[in-house]
Tab-separated table of C-alpha atoms in Angstrom:
chain	number	residue	atom	x	y	z
R	1	MET	CA	39.047	31.307	1.237
R	2	SER	CA	41.871	28.791	0.976
R	3	LEU	CA	45.503	29.792	1.169
R	4	THR	CA	45.898	28.952	-2.507
R	5	ASN	CA	43.144	31.363	-3.526
R	6	LYS	CA	44.628	34.094	-1.340
R	7	GLN	CA	47.971	33.620	-3.019
R	8	ARG	CA	46.339	33.819	-6.430
R	9	CYS	CA	44.555	37.056	-5.547
R	10	ARG	CA	47.781	38.558	-4.261
R	11	PHE	CA	49.615	37.538	-7.420
R	12	VAL	CA	46.944	39.050	-9.706
R	13	LEU	CA	46.878	42.267	-7.658
R	14	TYR	CA	50.682	42.467	-7.628
R	15	ARG	CA	50.831	41.879	-11.378
R	16	ARG	CA	48.245	44.573	-12.106
R	17	LEU	CA	50.046	47.073	-9.876
R	18	SER	CA	53.361	46.205	-11.554
R	19	LEU	CA	51.887	46.749	-15.006
R	20	ASN	CA	50.422	50.080	-13.968
R	21	ARG	CA	53.894	51.288	-13.018
R	22	ARG	CA	55.058	50.697	-16.602
R	23	LEU	CA	54.046	52.758	-19.588
R	24	LEU	CA	51.348	50.719	-21.290
R	25	PRO	CA	49.844	51.809	-24.622
R	26	PRO	CA	46.960	54.274	-24.250
R	27	GLY	CA	43.396	53.022	-24.200
R	28	PRO	CA	39.910	53.553	-22.794
R	29	LYS	CA	39.693	53.946	-19.042
R	30	GLY	CA	38.905	50.786	-17.096
R	31	LEU	CA	37.303	50.129	-13.733
R	32	PRO	CA	38.989	48.695	-10.618
R	33	PHE	CA	39.443	44.902	-10.726
R	34	ILE	CA	37.471	44.387	-13.969
R	35	GLY	CA	39.497	46.763	-16.143
R	36	ASN	CA	37.930	47.228	-19.590
R	37	LEU	CA	35.550	44.278	-19.427
R	38	TRP	CA	32.655	46.719	-19.161
R	39	ASN	CA	33.499	48.572	-22.371
R	40	VAL	CA	35.140	45.942	-24.589
R	41	PRO	CA	33.167	46.139	-27.868
R	42	THR	CA	31.263	42.958	-28.724
R	43	GLU	CA	29.379	44.181	-31.823
R	44	TYR	CA	31.481	45.152	-34.833
R	45	PRO	CA	34.594	45.600	-32.652
R	46	TRP	CA	36.719	46.523	-35.687
R	47	LEU	CA	34.690	49.703	-36.139
R	48	THR	CA	35.032	50.712	-32.483
R	49	TYR	CA	38.774	50.038	-32.520
R	50	ALA	CA	39.103	52.135	-35.676
R	51	ARG	CA	37.192	55.038	-34.103
R	52	TRP	CA	39.392	54.873	-31.005
R	53	THR	CA	42.424	55.600	-33.201
R	54	ALA	CA	41.471	59.286	-33.229
R	55	THR	CA	41.632	59.354	-29.419
R	56	TYR	CA	44.391	56.903	-28.490
R	57	GLY	CA	46.505	56.510	-31.619
R	58	ASP	CA	47.170	53.478	-33.790
R	59	ILE	CA	48.202	51.203	-30.912
R	60	LEU	CA	45.806	50.868	-27.988
R	61	TYR	CA	45.584	48.768	-24.838
R	62	LEU	CA	42.604	47.037	-23.250
R	63	ASP	CA	43.006	45.993	-19.628
R	64	THR	CA	41.142	42.693	-19.375
R	65	PRO	CA	41.980	40.687	-16.214
R	66	GLY	CA	44.338	37.836	-16.999
R	67	ASN	CA	44.334	38.618	-20.721
R	68	PRO	CA	45.804	42.022	-21.660
R	69	THR	CA	44.921	42.997	-25.222
R	70	VAL	CA	46.757	45.267	-27.663
R	71	VAL	CA	45.044	46.456	-30.854
R	72	LEU	CA	47.084	47.594	-33.862
R	73	ASN	CA	45.186	49.989	-36.118
R	74	SER	CA	47.863	50.868	-38.686
R	75	ALA	CA	49.862	49.038	-41.334
R	76	GLN	CA	53.096	50.369	-39.844
R	77	ALA	CA	52.424	49.002	-36.352
R	78	ALA	CA	51.307	45.645	-37.775
R	79	ALA	CA	54.431	45.371	-39.949
R	80	ASP	CA	56.749	46.377	-37.092
R	81	LEU	CA	55.434	43.674	-34.753
R	82	PHE	CA	54.034	40.864	-36.919
R	83	GLU	CA	56.790	40.962	-39.550
R	84	LYS	CA	59.928	42.588	-38.142
R	85	ARG	CA	59.433	40.909	-34.750
R	86	SER	CA	57.658	37.808	-36.042
R	87	ARG	CA	59.698	35.473	-33.847
R	88	ASN	CA	57.913	36.919	-30.812
R	89	TYR	CA	54.500	37.702	-32.334
R	90	SER	CA	53.570	34.559	-34.301
R	91	ASP	CA	51.860	32.618	-31.520
R	92	ARG	CA	48.097	32.421	-31.013
R	93	PRO	CA	46.032	33.039	-27.862
R	94	ASP	CA	43.942	30.234	-26.410
R	95	PHE	CA	40.687	31.109	-28.245
R	96	THR	CA	38.543	29.577	-25.518
R	97	MET	CA	35.258	29.935	-27.410
R	98	MET	CA	36.777	28.436	-30.553
R	99	LYS	CA	37.858	25.384	-28.576
R	100	LEU	CA	34.438	25.047	-26.944
R	101	ALA	CA	32.868	25.145	-30.415
R	102	GLY	CA	35.032	22.277	-31.677
R	103	TRP	CA	37.712	24.193	-33.573
R	104	GLU	CA	40.614	22.929	-31.467
R	105	ASN	CA	43.531	21.375	-33.386
R	106	MET	CA	42.789	23.567	-36.388
R	107	MET	CA	46.106	24.773	-37.799
R	108	GLY	CA	45.308	28.465	-38.165
R	109	LEU	CA	44.273	28.703	-34.506
R	110	MET	CA	47.032	26.599	-32.952
R	111	ARG	CA	50.252	27.654	-31.303
R	112	TYR	CA	53.130	28.252	-33.677
R	113	SER	CA	54.999	25.064	-32.756
R	114	ASP	CA	52.926	22.582	-34.785
R	115	GLN	CA	55.163	22.237	-37.852
R	116	MET	CA	53.670	18.982	-39.163
R	117	ARG	CA	50.280	20.466	-40.063
R	118	ARG	CA	51.915	23.594	-41.439
R	119	ARG	CA	54.307	21.651	-43.682
R	120	MET	CA	51.531	19.366	-44.941
R	121	PHE	CA	49.270	22.309	-45.808
R	122	HIS	CA	52.036	24.354	-47.425
R	123	GLN	CA	53.016	21.490	-49.722
R	124	TYR	CA	49.585	21.502	-51.378
R	125	PHE	CA	48.595	25.177	-51.282
R	126	GLN	CA	51.781	27.175	-51.847
R	127	LEU	CA	52.039	29.454	-54.881
R	128	ARG	CA	53.883	26.848	-56.984
R	129	ALA	CA	51.280	24.168	-56.234
R	130	VAL	CA	48.055	25.971	-57.172
R	131	PRO	CA	48.453	25.847	-61.003
R	132	ALA	CA	47.813	22.108	-60.743
R	133	TYR	CA	44.268	22.958	-59.630
R	134	TYR	CA	43.418	25.205	-62.599
R	135	PRO	CA	41.468	22.461	-64.443
R	136	VAL	CA	39.346	21.814	-61.340
R	137	GLN	CA	38.585	25.518	-60.982
R	138	MET	CA	37.794	25.980	-64.687
R	139	LYS	CA	35.438	23.004	-64.740
R	140	ALA	CA	33.644	24.145	-61.576
R	141	THR	CA	33.162	27.645	-62.938
R	142	SER	CA	31.716	26.339	-66.201
R	143	VAL	CA	29.130	24.495	-64.110
R	144	LEU	CA	28.521	27.673	-62.098
R	145	LEU	CA	27.737	29.685	-65.236
R	146	GLN	CA	25.305	27.050	-66.445
R	147	GLN	CA	23.548	27.056	-63.075
R	148	LEU	CA	23.387	30.862	-62.952
R	149	HIS	CA	21.928	30.982	-66.446
R	150	LYS	CA	19.380	28.331	-65.506
R	151	SER	CA	18.272	29.798	-62.154
R	152	PRO	CA	19.768	33.223	-61.336
R	153	ASP	CA	17.453	33.611	-58.327
R	154	ALA	CA	19.562	30.996	-56.532
R	155	PHE	CA	22.689	33.135	-56.907
R	156	VAL	CA	24.212	32.640	-53.441
R	157	HIS	CA	23.376	28.931	-53.459
R	158	HIS	CA	25.229	28.474	-56.764
R	159	VAL	CA	28.259	30.490	-55.666
R	160	ARG	CA	28.510	28.571	-52.388
R	161	HIS	CA	28.417	25.280	-54.244
R	162	HIS	CA	30.998	26.496	-56.750
R	163	SER	CA	33.442	27.380	-53.966
R	164	GLY	CA	32.690	24.150	-52.140
R	165	SER	CA	33.091	22.033	-55.259
R	166	VAL	CA	36.597	23.348	-55.971
R	167	ILE	CA	38.006	22.766	-52.509
R	168	MET	CA	36.049	19.514	-52.052
R	169	LYS	CA	37.604	18.052	-55.203
R	170	ILE	CA	41.115	19.163	-54.241
R	171	VAL	CA	40.968	18.057	-50.613
R	172	TYR	CA	38.746	14.958	-50.731
R	173	GLY	CA	38.473	14.030	-54.420
R	174	PHE	CA	34.692	14.327	-54.261
R	175	ASP	CA	32.515	15.677	-57.093
R	176	VAL	CA	29.895	18.006	-55.642
R	177	ASP	CA	26.313	17.877	-56.901
R	178	PRO	CA	25.578	21.436	-58.152
R	179	ASN	CA	21.891	21.033	-57.312
R	180	GLY	CA	22.591	20.578	-53.609
R	181	ASP	CA	25.245	18.703	-51.688
R	182	HIS	CA	25.407	17.266	-48.173
R	183	PHE	CA	29.101	18.037	-47.657
R	184	VAL	CA	28.795	21.676	-48.734
R	185	GLY	CA	25.886	21.993	-46.314
R	186	LEU	CA	28.153	20.681	-43.558
R	187	VAL	CA	30.762	23.371	-44.101
R	188	ASP	CA	28.080	26.073	-44.293
R	189	ARG	CA	26.724	25.101	-40.881
R	190	ALA	CA	30.171	24.733	-39.329
R	191	MET	CA	31.391	28.068	-40.654
R	192	GLU	CA	28.473	29.881	-39.050
R	193	SER	CA	30.344	29.586	-35.759
R	194	ALA	CA	33.735	30.558	-37.194
R	195	ARG	CA	32.324	33.739	-38.755
R	196	VAL	CA	31.013	34.830	-35.354
R	197	ILE	CA	33.818	33.639	-33.069
R	198	GLY	CA	36.695	34.537	-35.374
R	199	ASN	CA	36.503	38.229	-34.495
R	200	MET	CA	38.125	38.424	-31.074
R	201	GLY	CA	36.002	40.166	-28.453
R	202	ILE	CA	32.554	38.859	-29.352
R	203	PHE	CA	32.456	36.517	-26.316
R	204	VAL	CA	33.629	37.489	-22.818
R	205	VAL	CA	34.797	33.908	-22.191
R	206	ASP	CA	37.759	34.659	-24.468
R	207	TYR	CA	38.872	37.220	-21.880
R	208	ILE	CA	37.846	35.200	-18.792
R	209	PRO	CA	38.424	31.526	-19.725
R	210	SER	CA	37.220	30.276	-16.326
R	211	LEU	CA	33.647	31.121	-17.414
R	212	LYS	CA	33.701	27.924	-19.472
R	213	TYR	CA	33.190	25.972	-16.220
R	214	LEU	CA	29.753	27.504	-15.614
R	215	PRO	CA	26.784	25.135	-16.011
R	216	ARG	CA	24.867	25.666	-19.230
R	217	TRP	CA	21.694	26.617	-17.343
R	218	PHE	CA	23.476	29.445	-15.505
R	219	PRO	CA	22.155	32.965	-16.322
R	220	GLY	CA	24.342	34.576	-18.973
R	221	ALA	CA	25.938	31.264	-19.986
R	222	ASN	CA	24.070	30.876	-23.262
R	223	PHE	CA	27.445	30.941	-25.026
R	224	LEU	CA	27.918	27.383	-23.720
R	225	ASN	CA	24.713	26.248	-25.428
R	226	LEU	CA	25.854	27.883	-28.644
R	227	ALA	CA	29.253	26.208	-28.383
R	228	HIS	CA	27.658	22.807	-27.735
R	229	ALA	CA	25.480	23.061	-30.848
R	230	TRP	CA	28.304	24.415	-32.987
R	231	SER	CA	30.712	21.676	-31.893
R	232	LYS	CA	28.412	19.012	-33.358
R	233	ASP	CA	28.424	20.765	-36.727
R	234	VAL	CA	32.203	21.194	-36.678
R	235	GLN	CA	32.760	17.539	-35.774
R	236	ASN	CA	30.515	16.409	-38.636
R	237	MET	CA	32.401	18.663	-41.049
R	238	LYS	CA	35.723	17.167	-39.929
R	239	GLN	CA	34.671	13.539	-39.953
R	240	SER	CA	32.114	12.890	-42.717
R	241	PRO	CA	34.117	13.837	-45.847
R	242	PHE	CA	37.268	12.323	-44.341
R	243	GLU	CA	35.477	8.996	-43.870
R	244	TYR	CA	34.183	9.170	-47.446
R	245	THR	CA	37.710	9.454	-48.874
R	246	SER	CA	39.106	6.840	-46.472
R	247	GLN	CA	36.450	4.346	-47.555
R	248	SER	CA	36.987	5.145	-51.238
R	249	LEU	CA	40.713	4.558	-50.780
R	250	ALA	CA	40.060	1.217	-49.095
R	251	LYS	CA	37.889	0.170	-52.059
R	252	GLY	CA	40.576	1.288	-54.500
R	253	ASP	CA	38.523	3.910	-56.329
R	254	ALA	CA	39.655	7.129	-54.626
R	255	PRO	CA	40.817	9.846	-57.057
R	256	SER	CA	43.912	11.872	-56.271
R	257	SER	CA	43.345	14.370	-53.450
R	258	PHE	CA	45.008	15.878	-50.405
R	259	VAL	CA	43.525	13.219	-48.108
R	260	SER	CA	44.044	10.181	-50.344
R	261	GLU	CA	47.671	11.077	-51.079
R	262	ASN	CA	48.540	11.666	-47.425
R	263	LEU	CA	46.781	8.488	-46.292
R	264	THR	CA	48.711	6.554	-48.944
R	265	LYS	CA	52.010	8.076	-47.793
R	266	MET	CA	51.206	7.180	-44.206
R	267	LYS	CA	50.617	3.530	-45.144
R	268	GLN	CA	53.706	3.335	-47.367
R	269	PHE	CA	56.191	4.916	-44.988
R	270	GLY	CA	54.504	4.186	-41.686
R	271	ALA	CA	53.906	6.580	-38.815
R	272	PRO	CA	55.101	6.280	-35.203
R	273	ASP	CA	51.645	7.177	-33.914
R	274	CYS	CA	49.050	6.161	-36.493
R	275	ALA	CA	46.059	7.628	-34.626
R	276	ALA	CA	47.774	10.986	-34.140
R	277	HIS	CA	48.842	11.111	-37.797
R	278	LEU	CA	45.299	10.345	-38.959
R	279	GLU	CA	44.042	13.199	-36.797
R	280	VAL	CA	46.577	15.574	-38.340
R	281	ILE	CA	45.471	14.633	-41.874
R	282	ARG	CA	41.791	14.891	-40.955
R	283	ASP	CA	42.066	18.267	-39.206
R	284	THR	CA	44.354	19.803	-41.835
R	285	ALA	CA	41.924	18.711	-44.553
R	286	ALA	CA	38.996	20.137	-42.596
R	287	ILE	CA	40.523	23.581	-42.179
R	288	ALA	CA	41.416	23.670	-45.889
R	289	PHE	CA	37.870	22.626	-46.768
R	290	ALA	CA	36.194	25.115	-44.422
R	291	ALA	CA	38.396	28.132	-45.068
R	292	GLY	CA	38.648	27.522	-48.815
R	293	ALA	CA	34.922	27.163	-49.381
R	294	ASP	CA	33.880	30.076	-47.179
R	295	THR	CA	36.540	32.613	-48.218
R	296	SER	CA	36.157	31.937	-51.931
R	297	CYS	CA	32.384	32.255	-51.696
R	298	PHE	CA	32.715	35.573	-49.887
R	299	LEU	CA	35.148	36.952	-52.464
R	300	GLN	CA	33.040	35.847	-55.394
R	301	CYS	CA	29.859	37.428	-54.011
R	302	SER	CA	31.658	40.705	-53.347
R	303	ARG	CA	33.161	40.523	-56.799
R	304	PHE	CA	29.878	39.812	-58.577
R	305	PHE	CA	28.360	42.862	-56.897
R	306	SER	CA	31.292	45.107	-57.700
R	307	THR	CA	31.479	43.914	-61.309
R	308	LEU	CA	27.856	44.918	-61.805
R	309	ARG	CA	28.662	48.401	-60.527
R	310	TYR	CA	31.764	48.745	-62.738
R	311	LYS	CA	30.605	46.699	-65.716
R	312	PRO	CA	31.423	49.180	-68.533
R	313	ARG	CA	35.168	48.973	-67.913
R	314	PRO	CA	35.727	45.202	-67.341
R	315	LYS	CA	33.710	44.155	-70.405
R	316	PRO	CA	35.835	46.007	-73.017
R	317	GLU	CA	38.995	44.781	-71.293
R	318	LEU	CA	37.771	41.195	-71.526
R	319	ASP	CA	36.681	41.606	-75.150
R	320	ALA	CA	40.079	43.021	-76.118
R	321	VAL	CA	41.987	40.142	-74.526
R	322	VAL	CA	39.629	37.204	-75.039
R	323	GLY	CA	37.467	38.158	-77.988
R	324	SER	CA	34.129	36.470	-78.590
R	325	THR	CA	35.232	32.939	-79.447
R	326	ARG	CA	36.319	31.617	-76.061
R	327	LEU	CA	36.006	32.059	-72.325
R	328	PRO	CA	38.854	33.556	-70.260
R	329	ASN	CA	41.406	31.345	-68.527
R	330	PHE	CA	44.164	31.822	-65.971
R	331	ASP	CA	46.757	32.600	-68.646
R	332	ASP	CA	44.816	35.793	-69.403
R	333	ARG	CA	45.195	37.140	-65.885
R	334	PRO	CA	48.255	39.385	-66.507
R	335	GLN	CA	46.411	41.106	-69.378
R	336	LEU	CA	43.355	41.953	-67.258
R	337	PRO	CA	44.606	44.606	-64.798
R	338	TYR	CA	41.248	46.259	-64.173
R	339	ILE	CA	39.559	43.006	-63.242
R	340	GLU	CA	42.514	42.307	-60.952
R	341	ALA	CA	41.963	45.751	-59.417
R	342	ILE	CA	38.313	44.897	-58.735
R	343	LEU	CA	39.400	41.848	-56.725
R	344	SER	CA	41.929	43.913	-54.762
R	345	GLU	CA	39.291	46.517	-53.986
R	346	ALA	CA	36.795	43.843	-52.903
R	347	LEU	CA	39.400	42.512	-50.463
R	348	ARG	CA	40.209	45.985	-49.148
R	349	TRP	CA	36.706	47.376	-48.932
R	350	ASN	CA	35.181	44.342	-47.259
R	351	PRO	CA	37.818	42.096	-45.576
R	352	VAL	CA	36.675	38.556	-44.789
R	353	VAL	CA	37.878	38.662	-41.145
R	354	PRO	CA	37.871	42.358	-40.179
R	355	THR	CA	39.963	41.965	-37.013
R	356	SER	CA	42.079	39.175	-38.552
R	357	ILE	CA	42.911	36.188	-36.344
R	358	ALA	CA	44.531	37.410	-33.137
R	359	HIS	CA	48.217	36.830	-32.372
R	360	ARG	CA	49.997	36.372	-29.044
R	361	ASN	CA	53.470	37.529	-28.045
R	362	VAL	CA	55.650	34.957	-26.296
R	363	GLN	CA	57.918	37.405	-24.471
R	364	GLU	CA	57.359	40.856	-23.040
R	365	ASP	CA	58.353	43.668	-25.354
R	366	VAL	CA	58.715	47.426	-25.671
R	367	TYR	CA	57.412	49.188	-28.781
R	368	ARG	CA	57.550	52.953	-29.283
R	369	GLY	CA	58.326	53.214	-25.593
R	370	TYR	CA	55.199	51.271	-24.619
R	371	TYR	CA	55.395	48.087	-22.579
R	372	ILE	CA	53.620	45.012	-24.001
R	373	PRO	CA	53.346	42.235	-21.380
R	374	ALA	CA	54.158	38.647	-22.333
R	375	GLY	CA	51.182	36.557	-23.378
R	376	ALA	CA	49.099	39.532	-24.497
R	377	THR	CA	46.473	39.100	-27.188
R	378	ILE	CA	47.564	41.179	-30.196
R	379	ILE	CA	44.798	42.124	-32.636
R	380	GLY	CA	45.695	43.388	-36.091
R	381	ASN	CA	42.648	45.406	-37.097
R	382	ALA	CA	42.565	44.641	-40.816
R	383	TRP	CA	39.462	46.768	-41.338
R	384	ALA	CA	41.125	49.865	-39.848
R	385	ILE	CA	44.334	49.249	-41.805
R	386	LEU	CA	42.481	48.821	-45.101
R	387	HIS	CA	40.338	51.910	-44.448
R	388	ASP	CA	43.177	54.185	-43.354
R	389	GLU	CA	42.732	57.475	-45.214
R	390	LYS	CA	46.507	57.990	-45.382
R	391	ASP	CA	46.856	54.932	-47.610
R	392	TYR	CA	43.372	54.783	-49.133
R	393	PRO	CA	41.711	58.194	-49.668
R	394	ASN	CA	37.909	58.043	-49.460
R	395	PRO	CA	38.158	54.544	-47.958
R	396	LEU	CA	34.407	53.851	-47.830
R	397	VAL	CA	34.099	54.377	-51.584
R	398	PHE	CA	34.480	51.237	-53.707
R	399	ASP	CA	36.995	52.351	-56.323
R	400	PRO	CA	39.139	49.819	-58.241
R	401	GLU	CA	40.998	52.715	-59.870
R	402	ARG	CA	43.009	53.119	-56.664
R	403	PHE	CA	44.972	49.978	-57.608
R	404	MET	CA	45.644	51.022	-61.206
R	405	SER	CA	48.933	52.534	-62.320
R	406	ALA	CA	48.794	55.769	-64.296
R	407	GLU	CA	51.168	58.488	-65.380
R	408	GLY	CA	52.148	60.489	-62.315
R	409	LYS	CA	50.116	58.210	-60.039
R	410	GLU	CA	51.290	55.257	-57.982
R	411	PRO	CA	48.764	52.525	-57.162
R	412	GLN	CA	47.723	52.307	-53.533
R	413	PRO	CA	49.113	49.456	-51.364
R	414	GLU	CA	47.841	45.970	-52.109
R	415	PRO	CA	45.367	44.784	-49.415
R	416	ILE	CA	47.587	42.002	-48.048
R	417	ALA	CA	46.198	42.604	-44.533
R	418	ALA	CA	42.941	40.982	-45.668
R	419	PHE	CA	44.754	37.620	-45.443
R	420	GLY	CA	46.425	38.180	-42.064
R	421	PHE	CA	49.927	39.118	-41.006
R	422	GLY	CA	53.512	37.903	-40.786
R	423	ARG	CA	54.223	34.198	-40.443
R	424	ARG	CA	50.535	33.512	-39.747
R	425	ILE	CA	49.233	34.950	-43.005
R	426	CYS	CA	46.604	32.713	-44.615
R	427	PRO	CA	48.490	29.890	-46.400
R	428	GLY	CA	45.540	29.206	-48.690
R	429	ARG	CA	45.327	32.740	-50.053
R	430	TYR	CA	46.622	31.800	-53.517
R	431	LEU	CA	43.959	29.164	-54.099
R	432	ALA	CA	41.173	31.351	-52.680
R	433	SER	CA	42.219	34.273	-54.854
R	434	ASN	CA	42.404	32.144	-57.997
R	435	THR	CA	38.984	30.645	-57.358
R	436	ALA	CA	37.510	34.116	-56.925
R	437	VAL	CA	39.093	35.707	-59.993
R	438	ASP	CA	38.314	32.987	-62.482
R	439	ARG	CA	37.450	34.965	-65.584
R	440	HIS	CA	34.413	32.848	-66.357
R	441	CYS	CA	32.539	34.606	-63.542
R	442	VAL	CA	33.116	38.086	-64.939
R	443	TYR	CA	32.317	37.000	-68.461
R	444	GLY	CA	29.155	35.239	-67.337
R	445	ILE	CA	27.570	38.376	-65.929
R	446	ASP	CA	26.380	39.356	-69.422
R	447	VAL	CA	24.811	35.944	-69.874
R	448	VAL	CA	23.023	35.889	-66.533
R	449	ARG	CA	21.875	39.552	-66.430
R	450	LEU	CA	21.407	39.747	-62.649
R	451	PRO	CA	19.547	42.850	-61.380
R	452	ARG	CA	21.881	45.240	-59.576
R	453	LEU	CA	19.719	46.003	-56.550
R	454	TRP	CA	18.689	42.374	-56.234
R	455	ILE	CA	22.273	41.121	-56.110
R	456	LEU	CA	23.136	43.636	-53.383
R	457	LYS	CA	20.125	42.494	-51.376
R	458	VAL	CA	21.126	38.842	-51.739
R	459	VAL	CA	24.698	39.489	-50.628
R	460	LEU	CA	23.551	41.446	-47.581
R	461	LEU	CA	20.906	38.965	-46.477
R	462	ASN	CA	22.814	35.742	-47.040
R	463	LEU	CA	26.375	36.459	-45.965
R	464	VAL	CA	27.567	37.442	-42.501
R	465	ILE	CA	29.907	40.208	-43.626
R	466	PRO	CA	30.828	43.703	-42.446
R	467	LEU	CA	29.556	45.265	-45.674
R	468	ARG	CA	26.295	46.174	-43.942
R	469	THR	CA	28.138	48.348	-41.426
R	470	VAL	CA	29.277	50.881	-44.026
R	471	LEU	CA	26.193	51.169	-46.237
């Protein structure tokens, strides 16, 4: 063993002994040298973390060598750290598996310092900007209803293409073919990896980054083969639609879009590093495309299912506001509180990313008397927070009434945790929510007449979602 390796071993041992002398948050017992690597949950970790709350409390510690992890299982703990101490808790961990799979340089996964991508994204997807996209959303949903009426058996296919068509038009200016589209297929394949990797703890390489140097043929290194295949899909998703818009702009026939407008600005005002600026535009567009299409599809499928279960109440509400001579539009939204409650309950009951995207603290900290070492991975367990019986009685029951005001009854907290926490909350949440709650979808249920049990089966079989864990 070289002197350098000896020094490293001594440093790691010294650091672990030093941490043990401080009061760390409680957690499951680890083993010497490997800590909790043997019992870190890799299947549905959000459920295991939630169960551990009864034993260890709402803040727990996992001792993983070189990567200490703190899990927050309550809204109070998440608010105290991610919001009140956001300056320290807004960074991201390295996400080794995400990088191996090609998701590096994606804004939501990057360190907090990259302001250029953040500013560019915020300009187009902030609350004040999304009304400009109403016509795109209304047109896409009209097409969706026609497709559902024509072939209801292809329910998930139609909903995926609806979500993809909205974000594709906004980001790249491209009109999606409702009968099947190459670009929507690209994002579907790419997002397969994000749905798996996004929940921290699925792959051990996230806790031991040095495992990425193993050869792909090495026993137990199949994650490298997965990452290699996924990275090709992610690269295609980034590059193909971006090249389409770039070529359309060069020919002079590119419609207004996120990419075309930013490429035009870059040419007009110049950029110190043209290649780097192009990469920023491309990657920011890709994350908007991927996250927008996938999240909106998820919300719409959950919402279709829930609307079928609670159909008697939404229909009279729609009839009273809209009548029988027109379809709903976004101006009707304030007059449709029960339909709004269905969306809130879909977000709460079945969050898109159950463990949210992990944070990282820059400096060491003390919370409730517990020591949190610098550089720890901080997981906000959105599933546990949104199924906390103190805030949401009977949390496994789908009940939109919990978000309705009534005499002597306050509505339960809005499920903001479904979109993340603090400064790293999902910046595209307004567009995703609007796409999902478009009133055409609710109104179209009567036209399509989808079987209740069939729609549940389709949702379960076609979407990688935690719904199946509570049924």
